[in-house]
Coordinates of C-alpha atoms and ligand atoms in Angstrom, one line a residue:
Chain A
X28 CA 119.0 84.1 75.0
X29 CA 115.9 85.2 73.2
X30 CA 114.2 82.7 70.9
X31 CA 112.6 83.8 67.7
X32 CA 108.9 84.4 67.9
X33 CA 106.5 83.0 65.3
X34 CA 104.5 86.0 64.4
X35 CA 100.8 85.5 63.8
X36 CA 100.8 82.1 65.4
X37 CA 99.3 82.6 68.8
X38 CA 99.0 78.9 69.4
X39 CA 102.6 78.1 68.5
X40 CA 104.6 80.8 70.3
X41 CA 108.0 79.6 71.3
X42 CA 108.5 80.3 74.9
X43 CA 110.7 83.3 75.3
X44 CA 113.6 82.9 77.7
X45 CA 113.3 85.1 80.7
X46 CA 115.7 87.1 82.7
X47 CA 114.5 87.1 86.4
X48 CA 114.5 90.5 88.1
X49 CA 114.6 88.9 91.5
X50 CA 112.0 91.5 92.6
X51 CA 109.5 89.7 94.9
X52 CA 106.3 89.1 93.1
X53 CA 107.3 90.7 89.8
X54 CA 108.7 87.6 88.2
X55 CA 105.6 85.8 89.2
X56 CA 103.3 88.2 87.3
X57 CA 105.7 88.5 84.4
X58 CA 105.9 84.7 83.8
X59 CA 109.5 84.5 85.0
X60 CA 111.0 87.9 84.4
X61 CA 111.9 90.3 81.6
X62 CA 112.4 89.1 78.1
X63 CA 116.0 87.9 78.0
X64 CA 118.3 89.7 75.5
X65 CA 115.7 92.4 74.8
X66 CA 114.9 95.9 75.9
X67 CA 112.0 96.6 78.3
X68 CA 110.6 100.0 78.9
X69 CA 109.7 101.0 82.5
X70 CA 107.7 104.2 82.7
X71 CA 105.7 106.3 85.1
X72 CA 105.5 109.7 86.8
X73 CA 108.2 111.4 88.8
X74 CA 109.2 109.5 91.9
X75 CA 107.2 106.4 91.0
X76 CA 110.1 104.1 91.6
X77 CA 111.6 103.7 88.1
X78 CA 115.2 104.0 89.3
X79 CA 114.7 101.7 92.2
X80 CA 113.1 99.1 90.0
X81 CA 115.9 99.3 87.5
X82 CA 118.7 99.2 90.1
X83 CA 117.1 96.2 91.8
X84 CA 117.1 94.4 88.5
X85 CA 120.8 95.1 88.1
X86 CA 121.8 94.3 91.7
X87 CA 119.9 91.1 91.8
X88 CA 121.3 90.2 88.4
X89 CA 124.8 90.7 89.7
X90 CA 124.4 89.1 93.1
X91 CA 121.9 86.2 92.4
X92 CA 122.0 85.3 88.8
X93 CA 125.7 85.9 87.9
X94 CA 124.7 88.5 85.4
X95 CA 126.9 91.6 85.7
X96 CA 125.2 94.9 84.7
X97 CA 125.8 98.4 83.5
X98 CA 123.9 101.3 84.9
X99 CA 124.0 104.3 82.7
X100 CA 122.4 107.2 84.5
X101 CA 121.3 110.3 82.8
X102 CA 120.0 111.8 86.0
X103 CA 121.7 111.0 89.3
X104 CA 125.4 110.7 89.7
X105 CA 127.0 107.4 90.8
X106 CA 127.4 108.7 94.3
X107 CA 123.9 110.0 94.6
X108 CA 122.6 106.7 93.3
X109 CA 124.7 104.7 95.7
X110 CA 123.5 106.8 98.6
X111 CA 119.9 106.5 97.6
X112 CA 119.9 102.7 97.4
X113 CA 122.1 102.1 100.5
X114 CA 119.0 102.3 102.6
X115 CA 117.7 99.2 100.6
X116 CA 120.8 97.3 101.5
X117 CA 122.4 97.6 98.1
X118 CA 126.1 98.1 98.2
X119 CA 126.9 99.6 94.8
X120 CA 130.5 100.6 95.4
X121 CA 131.2 97.0 96.5
X122 CA 129.7 95.6 93.3
X123 CA 131.7 98.0 91.3
X124 CA 134.8 96.9 93.1
X125 CA 134.0 93.3 92.3
X126 CA 133.5 94.1 88.7
X127 CA 129.8 93.1 88.8
X128 CA 128.6 96.6 88.1
X129 CA 129.6 99.6 86.1
X130 CA 128.0 103.0 87.0
X131 CA 128.3 105.6 84.3
X132 CA 126.8 109.0 84.8
X133 CA 126.2 110.7 81.5
X134 CA 126.3 114.4 82.2
X135 CA 124.8 116.6 79.6
X136 CA 125.1 120.3 80.3
X137 CA 123.0 122.2 77.7
X138 CA 125.0 125.4 78.1
X139 CA 128.3 123.6 77.6
X140 CA 127.2 122.3 74.3
X141 CA 127.4 123.9 70.9
X142 CA 125.9 122.0 67.9
X143 CA 127.6 122.7 64.7
X144 CA 126.3 120.4 61.9
X145 CA 126.0 116.8 61.4
X146 CA 126.7 114.3 64.2
X147 CA 125.6 111.0 65.7
X148 CA 125.7 109.4 69.1
X149 CA 128.5 107.0 68.4
X150 CA 130.3 108.3 71.5
X151 CA 127.5 106.9 73.6
X152 CA 127.6 103.6 71.8
X153 CA 131.4 103.3 72.3
X154 CA 131.0 104.3 75.9
X155 CA 128.2 101.7 76.6
X156 CA 130.0 99.0 74.6
X157 CA 133.2 99.6 76.5
X158 CA 131.3 99.4 79.8
X159 CA 129.6 96.1 78.8
X160 CA 132.8 94.6 77.6
X161 CA 134.8 95.6 80.7
X162 CA 132.8 93.3 83.0
X163 CA 131.0 91.0 80.5
X164 CA 127.7 92.6 81.3
X165 CA 124.5 90.7 80.5
X166 CA 122.1 93.5 81.8
X167 CA 122.0 97.2 81.0
X168 CA 119.9 100.0 82.4
X169 CA 119.5 103.4 80.7
X170 CA 117.9 105.8 83.3
X171 CA 116.4 107.9 81.8
X172 CA 117.6 108.3 78.3
X173 CA 114.9 110.9 77.6
X174 CA 117.2 113.5 79.4
X175 CA 119.2 113.5 76.1
X176 CA 116.3 115.5 74.6
X177 CA 116.8 118.2 77.1
X178 CA 120.5 118.4 76.4
X179 CA 120.6 118.2 72.6
X180 CA 118.7 120.2 70.1
X181 CA 118.6 118.1 67.0
X182 CA 115.5 115.9 67.7
X183 CA 115.6 114.1 64.4
X184 CA 119.2 112.9 65.0
X185 CA 118.2 111.9 68.5
X186 CA 115.2 109.8 67.4
X187 CA 117.2 108.1 64.6
X188 CA 120.0 107.3 67.1
X189 CA 117.7 106.0 69.8
X190 CA 116.1 103.7 67.3
X191 CA 119.6 102.5 66.4
X192 CA 120.6 102.2 70.0
X193 CA 117.7 99.9 70.9
X194 CA 118.4 97.7 67.9
X195 CA 122.1 97.7 68.9
X196 CA 121.2 96.6 72.4
X197 CA 119.2 93.7 71.0
X198 CA 122.1 92.7 68.7
X199 CA 124.4 92.7 71.7
X200 CA 122.0 90.3 73.3
X201 CA 121.9 92.2 76.6
X202 CA 118.7 92.4 78.7
X203 CA 118.0 96.1 78.8
X204 CA 115.8 98.2 80.9
X205 CA 115.0 101.7 79.7
X206 CA 113.2 104.2 81.9
X207 CA 111.0 107.0 80.8
X208 CA 108.9 109.6 82.5
X209 CA 105.2 109.7 81.8
X210 CA 104.1 112.3 79.2
X211 CA 100.8 114.0 78.4
X212 CA 98.7 111.3 76.9
X213 CA 101.7 109.1 76.1
X214 CA 103.5 106.6 78.2
X215 CA 106.7 108.5 78.0
X216 CA 107.5 112.1 77.1
X217 CA 109.3 111.2 74.0
X218 CA 107.2 108.3 72.9
X219 CA 109.9 105.8 73.6
X220 CA 107.2 103.1 73.6
X221 CA 107.3 103.3 69.9
X222 CA 111.0 102.2 69.8
X223 CA 111.0 99.8 72.7
X224 CA 108.1 97.5 72.0
X225 CA 109.0 94.1 73.5
X226 CA 107.8 94.8 77.0
X227 CA 106.3 97.9 78.6
X228 CA 105.8 98.3 82.4
X229 CA 104.0 101.2 83.9
X230 CA 104.5 102.2 87.5
X231 CA 102.1 104.5 89.2
X232 CA 102.2 106.4 92.5
X233 CA 98.9 107.9 93.8
X234 CA 98.2 109.7 97.0
X235 CA 94.5 109.7 97.9
X236 CA 93.4 111.0 101.3
X237 CA 97.0 111.2 102.4
X238 CA 97.5 107.5 101.8
X239 CA 99.9 106.6 99.2
X240 CA 99.6 103.6 96.9
X241 CA 102.0 102.3 94.3
X242 CA 100.9 100.2 91.5
X243 CA 102.5 98.3 88.6
X244 CA 101.0 97.2 85.4
X245 CA 102.5 95.2 82.5
X246 CA 101.0 97.0 79.5
X247 CA 102.7 94.8 76.9
X248 CA 104.8 91.8 76.7
X249 CA 105.4 90.4 73.3
X250 CA 105.4 86.7 73.0
X251 CA 104.6 86.0 76.6
X252 CA 101.6 85.5 78.8
X253 CA 101.5 88.0 81.7
X254 CA 99.1 89.3 84.3
X255 CA 97.3 92.3 83.1
X256 CA 96.0 93.7 86.3
X257 CA 97.4 96.6 88.3
X258 CA 99.5 95.1 91.0
X259 CA 100.2 97.0 94.2
X260 CA 103.9 97.3 95.0
X261 CA 105.8 98.4 97.9
X262 CA 109.1 100.2 98.5
X263 CA 110.5 99.8 102.0
X264 CA 113.8 99.1 103.7
X265 CA 113.9 95.6 102.1
X266 CA 113.6 97.0 98.6
X267 CA 110.8 96.7 96.1
X268 CA 108.2 94.0 96.1
X269 CA 105.1 93.5 94.0
X270 CA 102.0 91.9 95.4
X271 CA 100.8 89.5 92.9
X272 CA 97.4 89.6 94.6
X273 CA 95.0 89.2 91.8
X274 CA 97.0 86.5 90.1
X275 CA 95.7 84.1 92.8
X276 CA 93.8 81.4 91.2
X277 CA 91.1 79.3 92.8
X278 CA 93.2 76.2 92.2
X279 CA 94.6 75.7 95.7
X280 CA 94.2 72.3 97.3
X281 CA 91.4 72.0 99.8
X282 CA 92.7 70.0 102.7
X283 CA 90.3 67.7 104.6
X284 CA 92.5 67.7 107.6
X285 CA 91.0 69.3 110.7
X286 CA 92.7 71.4 113.4
X287 CA 91.5 72.4 116.8
X288 CA 89.9 75.9 117.3
X289 CA 91.4 75.9 120.7
X290 CA 88.0 75.7 122.3
X291 CA 86.8 72.2 123.0
X292 CA 83.1 73.0 122.8
X293 CA 83.6 74.8 119.5
X294 CA 85.5 71.8 118.1
X295 CA 82.5 69.7 119.1
X296 CA 80.2 71.9 117.3
X297 CA 82.4 71.7 114.2
X298 CA 82.0 67.9 113.8
X299 CA 84.1 67.3 116.9
X300 CA 87.3 68.2 115.0
X301 CA 87.6 71.9 114.4
X302 CA 88.4 74.1 111.4
X303 CA 89.6 72.7 108.1
X304 CA 93.3 73.2 107.6
X305 CA 94.0 75.9 105.0
X306 CA 90.6 77.4 105.2
X307 CA 89.6 81.0 106.0
X308 CA 87.4 81.6 109.0
X309 CA 85.6 84.8 109.5
X310 CA 84.6 85.6 113.0
X311 CA 82.1 88.4 113.3
X312 CA 80.5 90.0 116.3
X313 CA 79.8 93.2 118.1
X314 CA 82.3 95.0 120.3
X315 CA 83.3 92.9 123.3
X316 CA 81.7 89.7 121.9
X317 CA 85.0 87.8 122.3
X318 CA 86.4 87.8 118.8
X319 CA 90.0 88.5 119.9
X320 CA 89.7 85.9 122.6
X321 CA 88.6 83.3 120.1
X322 CA 91.6 84.2 118.0
X323 CA 93.9 83.8 121.0
X324 CA 92.6 80.4 121.8
X325 CA 93.3 79.3 118.2
X326 CA 96.8 80.7 118.3
X327 CA 97.5 79.1 121.7
X328 CA 96.3 75.7 120.4
X329 CA 98.5 76.0 117.3
X330 CA 101.6 76.9 119.3
X331 CA 101.0 74.0 121.6
X332 CA 101.2 71.8 118.5
X333 CA 104.5 73.5 117.7
X334 CA 103.1 75.3 114.7
X335 CA 104.2 78.8 113.7
X336 CA 101.7 81.6 114.0
X337 CA 101.5 85.2 112.7
X338 CA 99.1 87.7 114.2
X339 CA 98.4 91.0 112.5
X340 CA 96.8 93.4 114.9
X341 CA 95.4 96.8 113.9
X342 CA 93.9 98.2 117.1
X343 CA 96.1 97.2 119.9
X344 CA 99.8 96.8 120.6
X345 CA 101.2 93.3 121.0
X346 CA 101.8 94.1 124.7
X347 CA 98.1 95.0 125.1
X348 CA 97.0 91.8 123.4
X349 CA 99.3 89.7 125.6
X350 CA 98.1 91.4 128.7
X351 CA 94.4 91.1 127.8
X352 CA 94.7 87.4 127.0
X353 CA 96.6 86.7 130.2
X354 CA 93.4 87.9 132.0
X355 CA 91.5 85.0 130.4
X356 CA 94.2 82.5 131.2
X357 CA 96.1 82.4 127.9
X358 CA 99.8 83.0 128.1
X359 CA 100.8 84.1 124.6
X360 CA 104.1 85.6 125.7
X361 CA 105.8 82.2 126.1
X362 CA 105.1 81.5 122.4
X363 CA 106.5 84.8 121.4
X364 CA 109.6 84.0 123.4
X365 CA 109.9 80.6 121.8
X366 CA 109.7 82.1 118.4
X367 CA 106.5 80.4 117.5
X368 CA 104.3 83.4 117.6
X369 CA 105.0 86.7 116.0
X370 CA 102.9 89.9 116.2
X371 CA 102.8 92.6 113.6
X372 CA 101.0 95.7 114.8
X373 CA 100.2 98.6 112.4
X374 CA 97.8 101.5 112.7
X375 CA 95.3 101.0 109.9
X376 CA 95.6 104.7 108.8
X377 CA 99.4 104.3 108.5
X378 CA 99.2 103.0 104.9
X379 CA 96.8 102.2 102.1
X380 CA 95.3 98.8 101.8
X381 CA 97.9 97.6 99.3
X382 CA 100.7 98.6 101.5
X383 CA 99.1 96.7 104.4
X384 CA 98.7 93.7 102.2
X385 CA 102.1 93.9 100.8
X386 CA 103.6 94.0 104.2
X387 CA 101.5 91.1 105.4
X388 CA 102.5 89.2 102.3
X389 CA 106.1 89.8 102.9
X390 CA 105.9 88.9 106.6
X391 CA 104.2 85.7 105.8
X392 CA 106.7 84.8 103.1
X393 CA 109.4 85.3 105.6
X394 CA 108.0 83.7 108.7
X395 CA 106.2 80.8 106.9
X396 CA 103.5 80.4 109.5
X397 CA 100.8 77.8 109.3
X398 CA 98.3 80.0 111.1
X399 CA 97.6 83.7 110.4
X400 CA 95.2 85.9 112.4
X401 CA 94.0 89.4 111.3
X402 CA 92.4 91.3 114.1
X403 CA 90.2 93.0 113.1
X404 CA 90.0 92.8 109.3
X405 CA 87.3 95.5 109.4
X406 CA 90.1 98.0 110.2
X407 CA 91.3 97.6 106.7
X408 CA 87.9 98.8 105.4
X409 CA 88.6 102.2 106.8
X410 CA 91.7 102.7 104.7
X411 CA 90.2 101.6 101.4
X412 CA 87.2 101.9 99.3
X413 CA 84.9 99.0 100.0
X414 CA 85.2 97.8 96.4
X415 CA 89.0 97.9 96.7
X416 CA 88.9 95.6 99.8
X417 CA 86.6 93.2 98.0
X418 CA 88.8 93.1 94.9
X419 CA 91.9 92.6 96.9
X420 CA 90.7 90.4 99.8
X421 CA 88.0 88.3 98.3
X422 CA 90.1 86.1 96.0
X423 CA 92.1 85.1 99.0
X424 CA 89.4 84.5 101.6
X425 CA 87.5 81.4 100.9
X426 CA 84.6 81.2 103.3
X427 CA 83.3 84.7 103.4
X428 CA 84.0 88.1 101.9
X429 CA 84.9 90.9 104.2
X430 CA 81.9 92.9 103.1
X431 CA 79.5 90.5 104.9
X432 CA 78.3 91.4 108.3
X433 CA 81.1 92.7 110.5
X434 CA 84.3 90.9 110.0
X435 CA 86.6 90.9 112.8
X436 CA 89.4 88.4 112.3
X437 CA 90.4 85.9 109.9
X438 CA 92.4 82.9 110.5
X439 CA 93.7 80.3 108.2
X440 CA 96.0 77.4 108.1
X441 CA 98.6 76.1 105.7
X442 CA 99.5 79.2 104.0
X443 CA 99.7 78.8 100.2
X444 CA 102.6 80.7 98.9
X445 CA 101.5 83.4 96.6
X446 CA 98.1 83.8 98.1
X447 CA 97.3 86.6 100.4
Chain B
X27 CA 151.1 107.4 72.1
X28 CA 148.2 109.7 71.1
X29 CA 146.7 108.8 67.7
X30 CA 147.1 112.2 66.2
X31 CA 147.2 113.0 62.6
X32 CA 147.2 116.7 62.8
X33 CA 150.1 119.0 63.4
X34 CA 150.5 119.3 67.1
X35 CA 152.2 122.5 68.1
X36 CA 154.2 120.8 70.8
X37 CA 153.1 119.7 74.3
X38 CA 153.4 121.3 77.6
X39 CA 156.7 120.0 79.2
X40 CA 155.7 119.7 82.8
X41 CA 155.3 123.4 83.4
X42 CA 152.2 124.3 85.3
X43 CA 149.3 125.5 83.1
X44 CA 149.0 125.0 79.3
X45 CA 151.5 126.7 77.2
X46 CA 149.0 127.4 74.5
X47 CA 146.2 129.9 74.4
X48 CA 143.9 127.1 73.2
X49 CA 143.8 123.4 74.1
X50 CA 141.4 121.4 72.0
X51 CA 140.7 117.7 71.8
X52 CA 138.6 116.4 68.9
X53 CA 136.9 113.0 69.5
X54 CA 135.8 111.1 66.4
X55 CA 134.5 107.6 65.8
X56 CA 136.7 106.2 63.1
X57 CA 137.9 108.1 60.1
X58 CA 134.7 108.5 58.3
X59 CA 133.9 111.3 55.9
X60 CA 132.2 113.2 58.7
X61 CA 135.2 112.9 60.9
X62 CA 137.6 114.0 58.2
X63 CA 135.3 117.0 57.6
X64 CA 135.3 117.9 61.3
X65 CA 139.1 117.7 61.5
X66 CA 139.5 119.9 58.4
X67 CA 137.0 122.4 59.6
X68 CA 138.3 122.8 63.1
X69 CA 141.9 123.0 61.8
X70 CA 141.0 125.8 59.4
X71 CA 139.4 127.7 62.1
X72 CA 142.3 127.3 64.5
X73 CA 144.8 128.3 61.8
X74 CA 142.8 131.4 61.0
X75 CA 142.2 132.5 64.6
X76 CA 145.1 131.4 66.7
X77 CA 147.8 130.1 64.5
X78 CA 150.8 128.9 66.5
X79 CA 149.0 129.3 69.8
X80 CA 146.9 126.2 70.0
X81 CA 147.1 122.5 70.6
X82 CA 144.7 120.2 68.8
X83 CA 144.7 116.5 69.4
X84 CA 142.4 114.1 67.5
X85 CA 141.3 111.1 69.3
X86 CA 139.7 108.1 67.7
X87 CA 137.2 106.7 70.2
X88 CA 137.4 103.2 68.6
X89 CA 141.1 103.1 69.5
X90 CA 140.6 104.6 73.0
X91 CA 137.1 103.7 74.1
X92 CA 137.8 104.2 77.8
X93 CA 138.1 107.9 77.1
X94 CA 134.4 108.3 76.1
X95 CA 133.2 108.0 79.7
X96 CA 136.1 109.9 81.2
X97 CA 135.6 112.8 78.9
X98 CA 131.8 112.7 79.0
X99 CA 131.5 112.1 75.3
X100 CA 128.2 111.1 73.7
X101 CA 128.2 112.6 70.3
X102 CA 130.7 112.1 67.6
X103 CA 132.5 114.2 66.5
X104 CA 132.9 116.2 69.7
X105 CA 135.5 118.9 70.1
X106 CA 136.3 119.6 73.8
X107 CA 137.7 123.0 74.5
X108 CA 139.8 122.1 77.6
X109 CA 141.5 125.5 77.9
X110 CA 140.7 128.3 78.5
X111 CA 137.9 127.7 80.9
X112 CA 135.0 127.3 80.9
X113 CA 135.2 123.9 79.3
X114 CA 132.9 123.6 76.3
X115 CA 131.8 120.9 73.9
X116 CA 131.3 121.5 70.3
X117 CA 129.6 118.7 68.5
X118 CA 129.0 118.0 64.9
X119 CA 131.1 118.2 61.8
X120 CA 132.2 121.8 62.6
X121 CA 130.6 123.0 59.4
X122 CA 128.8 125.9 61.0
X123 CA 131.7 128.2 61.6
X124 CA 129.7 130.8 63.5
X125 CA 128.6 128.2 66.0
X126 CA 132.1 126.8 66.3
X127 CA 133.4 130.3 67.1
X128 CA 130.7 130.7 69.7
X129 CA 131.7 127.4 71.2
X130 CA 135.3 128.6 71.4
X131 CA 134.0 131.7 73.1
X132 CA 135.6 133.7 70.3
X133 CA 132.3 135.5 69.6
X134 CA 129.5 135.9 72.2
X135 CA 126.2 134.3 71.8
X136 CA 123.7 136.3 69.7
Ligands
ATP30 N1 114.3 103.0 101.8 C1 113.1 103.4 101.3 N2 112.0 103.2 102.0 C2 110.8 103.6 101.5 N3 110.7 104.3 100.4 C3 111.7 104.6 99.7 C4 113.0 104.2 100.1 N4 113.9 104.6 99.2 C5 113.2 105.3 98.3 N5 111.9 105.3 98.6 C6 110.8 105.9 97.7 O1 111.1 105.6 96.4 C7 110.7 106.7 95.6 C8 111.8 107.1 94.6 O2 112.0 106.1 93.7 P1 112.8 106.3 92.4 O3 113.9 107.3 92.6 O4 113.1 105.0 91.9 O5 111.7 107.0 91.5 P2 111.9 107.5 90.0 O6 110.6 107.1 89.3 O7 113.1 107.0 89.5 O8 111.9 109.1 90.2 P3 112.4 110.2 89.3 O9 111.2 110.5 88.4 O10 112.7 111.3 90.2 O11 113.5 109.7 88.5 C9 110.5 107.8 96.5 O12 109.1 108.1 96.4 C10 110.8 107.3 97.9 O13 109.8 107.7 98.8
MG31 MG1 114.8 108.2 88.6

């Protein structure tokens, strides 16, 4: 439950209790999740991912944190919603059946409604209260309550009632997420940010040069520390995930353990022992200089030690890499078959940089490799502004930034979770 | 048992289709001054325009909260004109008689 703040005392703020969203990366940048027992505003333009963000918060609440939830939709019907999120692996009808979720579609047909004097929105309160009580809900989503303004004419009643609604949600102690669409010069069309002031999250979807990037920013989070950067996020078949890329500190341990480069003479040159474990190595050279071969040697050596390796390749298919390396006597296929080596191939132009990084981040989280190869990292330069790449890659790469000379592949050991 | 405190002019006894020319349900949230006003206003209009040919049921949402979602209620008071179609929702204390009549499709929109 929420704990009282001590206003004006920055040094003595009682730690708020958090309600984890279960969204990869988000809880990390939000210091554990949303403020428990309070409303949070999630806003952004059309199609930026508000609904998916909100439904992920509810579904994870119900499935992982034993917190049933109510989804009150002012836009899509329950069926539409269920269909839209089925592709993310969310089974809404199943959760409804198990009494972990209530879906209520609030239909407001302007032409069906006649306003004749004084009223309030008590019907909505009763409806929401009943839904909460029917499953003992701890989480509530209102998506997006601004639609009420299109359906009802009396704006002053609406504003007063919304203010009352958000206070009521707080009194009920539910963790609520309210979505709103971006307005002209305001975070939301109806200025909801004025009413919901505990936490405000802005989602953004941009398409530049046919490459789409999604970003998330925590604009405000009362009583809690939070990352203030724009974080790239990703929506794919596994749902929504935020890449906490710029939250990477320079506090990782520096191992003094050494591991073989896979090339005996190179190990000799590096003090007879090879690379430092957990370091980032930049191999740069002209076309045909042997960069990929050096990477293959490193992978092969790691697999021989029984370590897991992940290779991101941007210019060739895994089959091509395996074939080419066989010609210099390295059999990578057997490591793939034994599950020690995994290739991820993606055309650089397929996504924006953030999307590439998010996917890589996710793949690494899942596979937990101790060695990662990117071949060639310069491919990523082509899909992003140089400054973007620096901002995004540099905090993670330790020995050299990608802007120096002509980077080709990076390899590192001992992946530190949360870094990129 | 429907919580009803207004004269109901009898219910449909299983015959297909409503027996009355008008079927109205007025949803209120507790018996506040506003609710009482709405009941009195709608009743007066019904009596004046279709005496003996209507059914008006008053539902207190606090007593039957599950109906709010089922009947798509957000505002209180809300009078749902269930018959004749098209269905309409008249919200407020029913003090603007002209608007109520429009809502009941008794007069056309200006
Ligand atoms: N399975 C999926 N894989 C990849 N992207 C998906 C998937 N499902 C949905 N999306 C993307 O999610 C976006 C829609 O998200 P969402 O409906 O949450 O946005 P929204 O902000 O609520 O939009 P609106 O303003 O219409 O309410 C779309 O851009 C769509 O491309
Ligand atoms: Mg939406």
